[in-house]
Short mmCIF file of C-alpha atoms and ligand atoms in Angstrom, two decimals:
data_model
loop_
_atom_site.label_atom_id
_atom_site.label_comp_id
_atom_site.label_asym_id
_atom_site.label_seq_id
_atom_site.Cartn_x
_atom_site.Cartn_y
_atom_site.Cartn_z
CA MET A 1 21.27 -58.32 -19.95
CA PRO A 2 17.77 -57.15 -18.75
CA CYS A 3 18.10 -55.39 -15.48
CA ILE A 4 14.97 -55.34 -13.28
CA PRO A 5 15.19 -52.36 -10.83
CA TRP A 6 15.69 -53.87 -7.47
CA LYS A 7 13.07 -51.40 -5.97
CA ALA A 8 10.58 -53.18 -8.05
CA ILE A 9 11.25 -56.59 -6.55
CA LEU A 10 11.92 -55.86 -2.87
CA PRO A 11 8.87 -56.81 -0.66
CA ALA A 12 6.95 -53.72 0.69
CA GLY A 13 8.91 -52.20 3.67
CA CYS A 14 12.48 -53.35 2.47
CA LEU A 15 13.30 -50.18 1.19
CA ARG A 16 14.66 -47.08 2.78
CA GLU A 17 13.14 -44.04 0.87
CA SER A 18 15.06 -41.17 2.63
CA SER A 19 18.77 -40.63 3.54
CA PRO A 20 20.51 -43.35 5.56
CA LYS A 21 21.04 -40.86 8.41
CA THR A 22 17.36 -40.13 9.08
CA ASN A 23 16.12 -43.86 9.62
CA LYS A 24 16.11 -45.68 12.55
CA ARG A 25 18.82 -48.20 13.16
CA VAL A 26 17.54 -51.91 12.89
CA VAL A 27 20.72 -53.97 13.30
CA ALA A 28 20.98 -55.58 16.68
CA LYS A 29 23.88 -54.24 18.59
CA GLN A 30 26.61 -56.43 19.36
CA THR A 31 26.67 -57.09 23.25
CA SER A 32 30.03 -59.03 23.48
CA PHE A 33 32.74 -60.27 21.13
CA GLN A 34 30.42 -62.74 19.39
CA ARG A 35 30.30 -61.95 15.62
CA LEU A 36 27.22 -60.59 14.40
CA SER A 37 25.57 -62.94 11.92
CA PHE A 38 22.97 -62.75 9.13
CA SER A 39 20.38 -64.27 11.47
CA ASP A 40 21.04 -61.73 14.18
CA LEU A 41 19.59 -59.09 11.82
CA SER A 42 15.93 -58.09 12.62
CA ASP A 43 15.48 -57.68 9.08
CA PRO A 44 18.32 -58.41 6.65
CA PHE A 45 16.94 -55.83 4.01
CA LEU A 46 16.71 -52.91 6.11
CA VAL A 47 20.01 -52.06 7.03
CA GLU A 48 20.94 -48.83 8.84
CA ASP A 49 24.28 -47.60 10.23
CA LEU A 50 26.18 -50.78 10.14
CA SER A 51 29.35 -49.21 11.37
CA LEU A 52 27.53 -48.63 14.51
CA SER A 53 26.89 -52.28 14.99
CA LEU A 54 29.90 -53.72 13.50
CA GLY A 55 32.41 -51.44 15.08
CA SER A 56 33.89 -48.17 14.53
CA SER A 57 36.67 -49.36 12.15
CA LEU A 58 34.27 -49.59 9.39
CA HIS A 59 33.38 -46.41 7.67
CA ASN A 60 30.13 -45.59 6.08
CA PHE A 61 30.96 -43.46 3.05
CA THR A 62 28.71 -41.30 1.07
CA LEU A 63 28.43 -42.00 -2.79
CA SER A 64 29.86 -38.29 -3.31
CA GLU A 65 32.78 -39.10 -1.14
CA LEU A 66 33.66 -42.17 -3.47
CA LYS A 67 33.08 -40.36 -6.64
CA ALA A 68 35.45 -37.88 -5.59
CA ILE A 69 38.21 -40.38 -4.75
CA THR A 70 37.84 -42.35 -8.00
CA GLN A 71 37.62 -39.30 -10.30
CA ASN A 72 33.88 -40.16 -10.73
CA PHE A 73 34.55 -43.91 -11.29
CA SER A 74 36.76 -42.99 -14.39
CA ALA A 75 37.88 -45.66 -16.91
CA SER A 76 41.52 -44.69 -15.94
CA PHE A 77 40.85 -45.74 -12.38
CA LEU A 78 39.39 -49.01 -13.48
CA LEU A 79 41.07 -52.03 -11.78
CA GLY A 80 38.97 -54.81 -13.03
CA GLU A 81 35.40 -55.84 -13.55
CA GLY A 82 33.65 -59.03 -11.88
CA GLY A 83 30.33 -60.40 -11.90
CA PHE A 84 28.90 -57.91 -9.72
CA GLY A 85 30.43 -54.77 -11.27
CA PRO A 86 33.48 -52.63 -11.72
CA VAL A 87 36.22 -52.15 -9.15
CA HIS A 88 37.99 -48.54 -9.15
CA LYS A 89 41.32 -47.55 -7.47
CA GLY A 90 41.08 -44.70 -5.25
CA TYR A 91 42.81 -42.79 -2.25
CA ILE A 92 41.56 -41.89 0.82
CA ASP A 93 43.17 -39.67 3.64
CA ASP A 94 41.99 -37.25 6.58
CA LYS A 95 41.38 -34.56 4.01
CA LEU A 96 38.25 -36.97 3.01
CA ARG A 97 37.43 -37.74 6.70
CA PRO A 98 39.36 -36.52 9.84
CA GLY A 99 41.00 -39.60 11.22
CA LEU A 100 41.10 -41.45 8.01
CA LYS A 101 44.48 -43.29 7.26
CA ALA A 102 46.05 -42.10 4.01
CA GLN A 103 46.04 -45.13 1.90
CA ALA A 104 44.83 -46.68 -1.54
CA VAL A 105 41.67 -48.34 -1.71
CA ALA A 106 39.68 -50.47 -4.07
CA VAL A 107 35.95 -49.33 -4.55
CA LYS A 108 33.48 -52.07 -5.86
CA LEU A 109 30.50 -50.79 -7.37
CA LEU A 110 27.61 -53.40 -7.21
CA ASP A 111 25.58 -53.65 -10.20
CA LEU A 112 22.73 -54.45 -8.11
CA GLU A 113 19.93 -57.00 -9.66
CA GLY A 114 17.25 -57.58 -7.34
CA LEU A 115 17.41 -59.01 -3.91
CA GLN A 116 20.46 -61.41 -4.30
CA GLY A 117 22.68 -58.38 -5.22
CA HIS A 118 21.58 -56.40 -1.91
CA ARG A 119 22.13 -59.87 0.17
CA GLU A 120 25.45 -60.38 -1.13
CA TRP A 121 26.62 -56.79 -0.37
CA LEU A 122 25.27 -57.22 3.22
CA ALA A 123 26.96 -60.70 3.64
CA GLU A 124 30.13 -59.15 2.61
CA VAL A 125 29.85 -56.15 5.22
CA ILE A 126 28.73 -58.39 7.90
CA PHE A 127 31.32 -60.94 7.28
CA LEU A 128 34.35 -58.79 6.39
CA GLY A 129 33.45 -56.13 8.47
CA GLN A 130 33.90 -58.18 11.41
CA LEU A 131 36.55 -60.76 10.67
CA ARG A 132 40.13 -59.55 10.64
CA HIS A 133 43.06 -61.71 9.62
CA PRO A 134 46.47 -61.28 7.87
CA HIS A 135 45.05 -63.57 4.98
CA LEU A 136 41.72 -62.04 4.59
CA VAL A 137 41.52 -58.60 2.66
CA LYS A 138 40.39 -55.74 4.89
CA LEU A 139 37.05 -53.99 4.37
CA VAL A 140 37.73 -50.20 4.98
CA GLY A 141 34.14 -49.25 4.52
CA TYR A 142 30.91 -49.14 2.64
CA CYS A 143 28.35 -47.01 1.00
CA TYR A 144 24.49 -47.43 1.23
CA GLU A 145 22.71 -44.85 -0.31
CA ASP A 146 19.28 -45.10 -2.11
CA GLU A 147 19.71 -47.93 -4.55
CA HIS A 148 23.78 -47.66 -4.37
CA ARG A 149 25.73 -50.48 -2.95
CA LEU A 150 29.41 -49.99 -2.64
CA LEU A 151 32.47 -51.64 -0.82
CA VAL A 152 35.63 -50.02 0.16
CA TYR A 153 38.55 -52.40 0.45
CA GLU A 154 42.24 -51.97 1.12
CA PHE A 155 44.11 -51.80 -2.32
CA MET A 156 46.05 -55.15 -3.04
CA PRO A 157 48.94 -53.73 -5.26
CA LYS A 158 49.50 -57.13 -7.14
CA GLY A 159 45.83 -57.81 -8.19
CA SER A 160 44.14 -61.30 -8.35
CA LEU A 161 45.97 -64.55 -8.37
CA GLU A 162 43.87 -65.15 -11.64
CA ASN A 163 45.60 -62.30 -13.32
CA HIS A 164 49.03 -63.75 -12.49
CA LEU A 165 48.32 -67.24 -13.70
CA PHE A 166 46.19 -66.84 -16.69
CA LYS A 167 46.19 -63.26 -18.18
CA ARG A 168 47.96 -62.68 -21.40
CA PHE A 169 51.66 -61.25 -20.96
CA SER A 170 51.70 -61.99 -17.36
CA ILE A 171 54.90 -63.23 -15.92
CA SER A 172 55.10 -66.69 -14.70
CA LEU A 173 55.05 -67.09 -11.04
CA PRO A 174 58.04 -68.87 -9.68
CA TRP A 175 57.55 -72.06 -7.67
CA ALA A 176 58.49 -70.57 -4.21
CA ILE A 177 55.76 -67.66 -4.88
CA ARG A 178 53.14 -70.28 -5.80
CA LEU A 179 53.71 -71.88 -2.43
CA LYS A 180 53.59 -68.93 -0.41
CA ILE A 181 50.30 -67.81 -2.10
CA THR A 182 48.96 -71.36 -1.58
CA ILE A 183 49.83 -71.48 2.13
CA GLY A 184 48.51 -67.86 2.62
CA ALA A 185 45.19 -68.82 1.10
CA ALA A 186 44.96 -71.97 2.98
CA LYS A 187 45.66 -70.08 6.40
CA GLY A 188 42.72 -67.73 5.30
CA LEU A 189 40.32 -70.73 4.97
CA ALA A 190 41.67 -72.42 8.05
CA PHE A 191 40.88 -69.26 10.11
CA LEU A 192 37.33 -69.02 8.63
CA HIS A 193 36.68 -72.66 9.32
CA GLU A 194 38.00 -72.69 12.96
CA ALA A 195 36.61 -69.13 13.77
CA GLU A 196 34.40 -69.17 17.10
CA LYS A 197 31.49 -69.02 14.82
CA PRO A 198 32.88 -71.08 11.88
CA VAL A 199 32.39 -69.71 8.29
CA ILE A 200 32.09 -71.30 5.16
CA TYR A 201 33.53 -69.24 2.36
CA ARG A 202 31.80 -70.88 -0.74
CA ASP A 203 33.71 -68.91 -3.47
CA PHE A 204 37.23 -69.99 -3.22
CA LYS A 205 38.81 -69.41 -6.66
CA ALA A 206 41.77 -67.69 -8.29
CA SER A 207 40.09 -64.47 -8.87
CA ASN A 208 38.89 -64.27 -5.12
CA ILE A 209 42.72 -64.55 -3.77
CA LEU A 210 44.24 -61.10 -4.12
CA LEU A 211 48.04 -60.37 -3.67
CA ASP A 212 49.83 -57.85 -1.55
CA SER A 213 53.01 -56.29 -2.71
CA ASP A 214 55.11 -59.27 -1.37
CA TYR A 215 52.63 -61.80 -2.63
CA THR A 216 50.81 -62.34 0.80
CA ALA A 217 47.40 -63.93 -0.46
CA LYS A 218 44.24 -62.51 0.88
CA LEU A 219 40.77 -63.70 0.54
CA SER A 220 38.32 -61.34 -0.90
CA ASP A 221 34.70 -61.50 -1.74
CA PHE A 222 32.53 -62.84 1.04
CA GLY A 223 29.19 -62.36 -0.92
CA LEU A 224 28.45 -65.95 -0.84
CA ALA A 225 29.93 -66.90 2.63
CA LYS A 226 27.50 -68.53 5.00
CA ASP A 227 27.59 -69.26 8.62
CA GLY A 228 28.82 -73.00 9.38
CA PRO A 229 26.30 -75.61 10.77
CA GLU A 230 25.37 -75.14 14.28
CA GLY A 231 24.79 -77.57 17.20
CA ASP A 232 24.32 -81.22 15.85
CA GLU A 233 23.84 -80.19 12.16
CA THR A 234 26.28 -81.77 9.72
CA HIS A 235 25.67 -79.08 7.06
CA VAL A 236 23.93 -76.11 5.90
CA SER A 237 21.17 -76.24 3.39
CA THR A 238 21.38 -73.65 0.47
CA ARG A 239 20.77 -72.95 -2.85
CA VAL A 240 23.55 -73.90 -5.01
CA MET A 241 25.72 -70.96 -5.67
CA GLY A 242 29.22 -70.70 -6.81
CA THR A 243 31.47 -70.66 -9.71
CA HIS A 244 31.73 -73.36 -12.57
CA GLY A 245 34.66 -75.51 -12.18
CA TYR A 246 35.27 -74.87 -8.28
CA ALA A 247 32.26 -75.98 -6.41
CA ALA A 248 32.34 -79.36 -4.73
CA PRO A 249 30.40 -81.87 -6.72
CA GLU A 250 28.19 -83.07 -3.70
CA TYR A 251 27.34 -79.47 -2.95
CA VAL A 252 26.19 -79.10 -6.44
CA MET A 253 24.30 -82.23 -6.39
CA THR A 254 22.43 -81.72 -2.90
CA GLY A 255 23.02 -78.03 -1.77
CA HIS A 256 24.43 -79.50 1.41
CA LEU A 257 27.28 -77.13 2.15
CA THR A 258 29.90 -77.91 4.59
CA ALA A 259 33.54 -76.64 5.22
CA LYS A 260 34.66 -79.50 3.15
CA SER A 261 33.20 -78.09 0.10
CA ASP A 262 35.74 -75.15 0.58
CA VAL A 263 38.41 -77.85 0.63
CA TYR A 264 37.53 -79.10 -2.52
CA SER A 265 37.62 -75.71 -4.06
CA PHE A 266 41.15 -75.29 -2.65
CA GLY A 267 42.11 -78.46 -4.31
CA VAL A 268 41.06 -76.83 -7.65
CA VAL A 269 43.00 -73.81 -6.88
CA LEU A 270 46.03 -75.64 -5.98
CA LEU A 271 45.84 -77.79 -9.20
CA GLU A 272 45.63 -74.44 -11.09
CA LEU A 273 48.58 -73.33 -9.30
CA LEU A 274 50.55 -76.79 -10.17
CA THR A 275 49.40 -76.92 -13.74
CA GLY A 276 49.00 -73.39 -14.78
CA ARG A 277 45.62 -74.24 -16.41
CA ARG A 278 42.10 -72.80 -15.63
CA SER A 279 39.73 -75.22 -13.69
CA MET A 280 37.58 -74.87 -16.78
CA ASP A 281 38.74 -74.36 -20.42
CA LYS A 282 36.45 -75.01 -23.32
CA THR A 283 39.20 -74.10 -25.89
CA ARG A 284 41.15 -77.05 -25.03
CA PRO A 285 40.22 -80.81 -26.42
CA SER A 286 37.21 -82.14 -24.49
CA ARG A 287 39.08 -84.61 -22.23
CA GLU A 288 41.05 -81.90 -21.12
CA GLN A 289 38.45 -79.22 -20.38
CA SER A 290 37.85 -79.90 -16.71
CA LEU A 291 41.18 -79.54 -14.99
CA VAL A 292 40.26 -81.85 -12.22
CA GLU A 293 39.29 -84.84 -14.62
CA TRP A 294 42.29 -84.26 -16.71
CA ALA A 295 44.96 -84.16 -13.94
CA ARG A 296 43.60 -86.33 -11.27
CA PRO A 297 45.06 -89.47 -12.77
CA TYR A 298 48.53 -88.08 -12.64
CA LEU A 299 48.47 -86.59 -9.17
CA ASN A 300 49.42 -89.74 -7.22
CA ASN A 301 51.81 -91.01 -9.92
CA SER A 302 55.38 -89.79 -9.40
CA LYS A 303 56.60 -91.01 -12.94
CA LYS A 304 53.74 -89.13 -14.83
CA LEU A 305 53.34 -85.97 -12.46
CA ASN A 306 55.86 -83.90 -14.59
CA ARG A 307 53.13 -84.27 -17.52
CA VAL A 308 50.62 -82.00 -15.83
CA MET A 309 53.32 -79.65 -14.11
CA ASP A 310 53.01 -75.92 -15.61
CA PRO A 311 55.58 -75.83 -18.52
CA ASN A 312 56.04 -71.99 -17.75
CA LEU A 313 57.89 -73.27 -14.21
CA ASP A 314 60.61 -74.39 -16.80
CA GLY A 315 61.38 -77.36 -14.48
CA GLN A 316 62.25 -74.83 -11.53
CA TYR A 317 60.65 -76.62 -8.79
CA SER A 318 61.24 -79.30 -6.06
CA ILE A 319 59.96 -82.55 -7.47
CA LYS A 320 59.60 -83.88 -3.99
CA GLY A 321 57.58 -80.73 -3.19
CA ALA A 322 55.60 -80.95 -6.31
CA GLN A 323 54.79 -84.79 -5.42
CA LYS A 324 53.64 -83.67 -1.90
CA ALA A 325 51.52 -80.65 -3.14
CA ALA A 326 49.88 -83.03 -5.96
CA ALA A 327 49.11 -85.69 -3.43
CA LEU A 328 47.53 -83.07 -1.43
CA ALA A 329 45.53 -81.80 -4.12
CA TYR A 330 44.20 -85.32 -4.81
CA GLN A 331 43.13 -85.74 -1.28
CA CYS A 332 41.29 -82.34 -1.35
CA LEU A 333 39.54 -83.46 -4.60
CA SER A 334 38.20 -86.73 -3.05
CA HIS A 335 34.87 -87.73 -4.26
CA ASN A 336 34.07 -88.38 -0.55
CA PRO A 337 34.40 -85.12 1.51
CA LYS A 338 35.26 -87.13 4.61
CA ASN A 339 38.43 -87.98 2.99
CA ARG A 340 39.46 -84.42 2.39
CA PRO A 341 41.62 -82.99 5.02
CA LEU A 342 40.95 -80.09 7.31
CA MET A 343 42.37 -76.72 5.97
CA ARG A 344 44.41 -76.79 9.08
CA GLN A 345 46.26 -80.01 8.05
CA VAL A 346 46.50 -78.65 4.52
CA VAL A 347 48.69 -75.80 6.17
CA GLU A 348 50.81 -78.21 8.17
CA ILE A 349 51.49 -80.36 5.09
CA LEU A 350 52.32 -77.32 2.76
CA GLU A 351 54.47 -75.52 4.97
CA PRO A 352 57.47 -78.03 5.18
CA VAL A 353 57.17 -78.29 1.37
CA GLN A 354 58.70 -74.59 1.13
CA ASP A 355 61.85 -75.99 2.62
CA LEU A 356 62.53 -78.61 -0.14
CA LYS A 357 64.55 -77.10 -2.75
CA GLU A 358 66.73 -79.77 -4.09
CA ASP A 359 65.76 -79.44 -7.62
CA ILE A 360 65.77 -75.68 -7.87
CA VAL A 361 68.68 -74.17 -9.77
CA GLY A 362 69.93 -70.94 -8.94
CA PRO A 363 68.16 -67.71 -8.42
CA PHE A 364 64.70 -67.48 -9.87
CA VAL A 365 64.39 -66.31 -13.45
CA TYR A 366 61.14 -64.78 -14.40
CA THR A 367 59.87 -66.24 -17.72
CA ALA A 368 57.31 -64.80 -19.67
CA ALA A 369 54.31 -66.97 -19.90
CA MET A 370 54.39 -67.83 -23.82
CA GLU A 371 51.67 -70.49 -23.74
CA ASN A 372 49.18 -68.16 -22.25
CA ALA A 373 50.46 -65.05 -24.02
CA ARG A 374 49.83 -66.75 -27.55
CA LYS A 375 46.16 -67.55 -26.69
CA PRO A 376 43.28 -65.34 -26.54
CA ASP A 377 42.18 -65.54 -22.66
CA PRO A 378 40.92 -69.05 -22.87
CA GLY A 379 38.72 -69.07 -19.79
CA ARG A 380 36.99 -66.12 -20.54
CA SER A 381 36.17 -67.07 -24.08
CA ALA A 382 35.29 -70.44 -22.90
CA VAL A 383 32.73 -69.02 -20.60
CA LYS A 384 31.15 -67.01 -23.45
CA GLU A 385 30.86 -70.44 -25.53
CA THR A 386 29.18 -72.11 -22.56
CA LYS A 387 26.82 -69.21 -21.58
CA ILE A 388 27.76 -69.46 -17.91
CA PRO A 389 26.12 -66.40 -16.65
CA ASN A 390 28.64 -63.45 -15.57
CA GLY A 391 31.41 -64.12 -17.68
CA GLY A 392 32.96 -67.00 -15.66
CA HIS A 393 32.43 -65.02 -12.32
CA ARG A 394 30.62 -66.55 -9.69
CA SER A 395 26.74 -67.06 -10.38
CA ARG A 396 24.34 -65.11 -8.82
CA SER A 397 21.71 -67.32 -9.90
CA PRO A 398 21.26 -70.71 -8.09
CA MET A 399 22.96 -73.65 -9.77
CA SER A 400 20.58 -76.41 -10.67
CA PRO A 401 21.63 -79.74 -9.07
CA THR A 402 22.15 -82.53 -11.51
CA LYS A 403 21.38 -86.17 -10.97
CA ALA A 404 24.27 -88.22 -12.14
CA TYR A 405 27.57 -87.86 -10.59
CA SER A 406 30.43 -86.69 -13.12
CA ASP A 407 32.94 -83.90 -12.64
CA THR A 408 32.32 -82.60 -16.06
CA ALA A 409 28.62 -82.66 -16.09
CA LEU A 410 28.03 -81.07 -12.86
CA TYR A 411 26.80 -77.78 -13.69
CA LYS A 412 23.78 -76.51 -15.48
CA ASN A 413 23.28 -72.88 -14.62
CA SER A 414 19.45 -71.96 -14.34
CA PRO A 415 18.37 -68.79 -15.77
CA ARG A 416 19.11 -65.72 -13.93
CA HIS A 417 17.23 -65.54 -10.58
CA LYS A 418 15.22 -62.48 -10.55
CA GLY A 419 14.58 -62.22 -6.79
N1 ATP B 1 40.95 -54.92 -2.95
C1 ATP B 1 41.56 -54.92 -4.48
N2 ATP B 1 42.79 -54.38 -4.88
C2 ATP B 1 43.09 -54.38 -5.93
N3 ATP B 1 42.38 -55.07 -7.03
C3 ATP B 1 41.17 -55.38 -6.61
C4 ATP B 1 40.57 -55.38 -5.24
N4 ATP B 1 39.43 -56.23 -5.32
C5 ATP B 1 39.27 -56.36 -6.66
N5 ATP B 1 40.17 -56.19 -7.39
C6 ATP B 1 40.28 -56.18 -8.93
O1 ATP B 1 39.11 -56.23 -9.52
C7 ATP B 1 38.80 -57.34 -10.36
C8 ATP B 1 37.37 -57.86 -10.08
O2 ATP B 1 37.02 -58.14 -8.95
P1 ATP B 1 35.73 -59.02 -8.68
O3 ATP B 1 35.91 -59.39 -6.97
O4 ATP B 1 34.68 -57.78 -8.69
O5 ATP B 1 35.58 -59.94 -9.73
P2 ATP B 1 36.01 -61.50 -9.89
O6 ATP B 1 36.66 -62.22 -8.73
O7 ATP B 1 36.47 -61.45 -11.04
O8 ATP B 1 34.53 -62.01 -10.06
P3 ATP B 1 33.47 -62.51 -9.12
O9 ATP B 1 32.50 -61.50 -9.41
O10 ATP B 1 33.03 -63.87 -9.50
O11 ATP B 1 33.96 -62.45 -7.75
C9 ATP B 1 39.78 -58.31 -9.57
O12 ATP B 1 40.24 -59.57 -10.34
C10 ATP B 1 41.07 -57.46 -9.09
O13 ATP B 1 41.94 -57.43 -10.47
MG1 MG B 2 35.84 -61.78 -6.76
#
């Protein structure tokens, strides 16, 4: 993949040549509890000590500190790799910096490619640096040194939901855990949508839902997040960005973003949890490749629902609960965004489902996910075949809107945006 040095593309004056500490601060200082947003920055590409503006809980690490805690980003500390670059595990404590709480962290190295990479790094720092909630992953700090951009998060011991649902040799998640994850993620989205300054997350998908040791779900990756519409506006107009298979069709077609776009993506993840299938899977027969198109007719049909339920659940779920969850997914996936529920309502619908246990026999038995184990990771190979940039990760290029409405023919990725 050709990599244009980002310094070559940034407009004149957007680059800081010397050490971060020697430059004047250009970020507006927060005067009240109001969250600082992108538009509050005098120049979103000139960023100085963000920790001063965003609060002292955010640490501005040096590159050498982050090298030290990850053994120079060694392969043995690699946790995974997304569209933006590798993520390594590390440990921090007060030997690194006085006052630092001893904890494991995940260090994400952004593979900067032009302005978009820096913009997404900054969005992550600005949103996650200020938003705190039990269902959002905690940003511990960041590094901004020359062309390097890194993010330091709390370490999530159980990794991503994607790994649990779809990776080879993963253990099938029991029904109760699936519900717990769904409700946690829904609460995270509801919090964003109902914040004093609402936030549209725009990249809700299984790989961005991280799991704590007790399967508490936390949303990560705020690179594509947007401030919600203000005043009388009904939507935010944006370039279409997101991930194949999760983005709401009306958003892909028009670029009009609303909180209801997140609700659609939530519906897709709920469907993945019910069926154990990826949102897009090019290894399946053509009519089954789009999960939404394949599953939709079954969701409101109590007699046929079992045909799409994940076989790895081995029947160990409440039938009534599954029917309620499937009907909710159907609503979230409505063509008309107005018919989709609010995330708050989603939480209200799902919480009582946890108490339905009539068809679940005995203690949960963890069964090996044989169907997935036999196959080479379907989603990843599917992505290669369809040449979606970033190996199925979110597209850093705008997605081209399409004219005709169809769930399967919605996406066409334009060539990578070069600034
Ligand atoms: N805080 C964390 N704790 C533990 N593991 C993490 C953490 N953050 C990321 N990871 C691991 O790193 C992997 C890559 O994450 P990353 O967000 O970069 O990519 P992605 O979500 O797979 O794709 P995308 O680039 O589209 O977001 C995750 O799937 C997860 O396994
Ligand atoms: Mg991610």
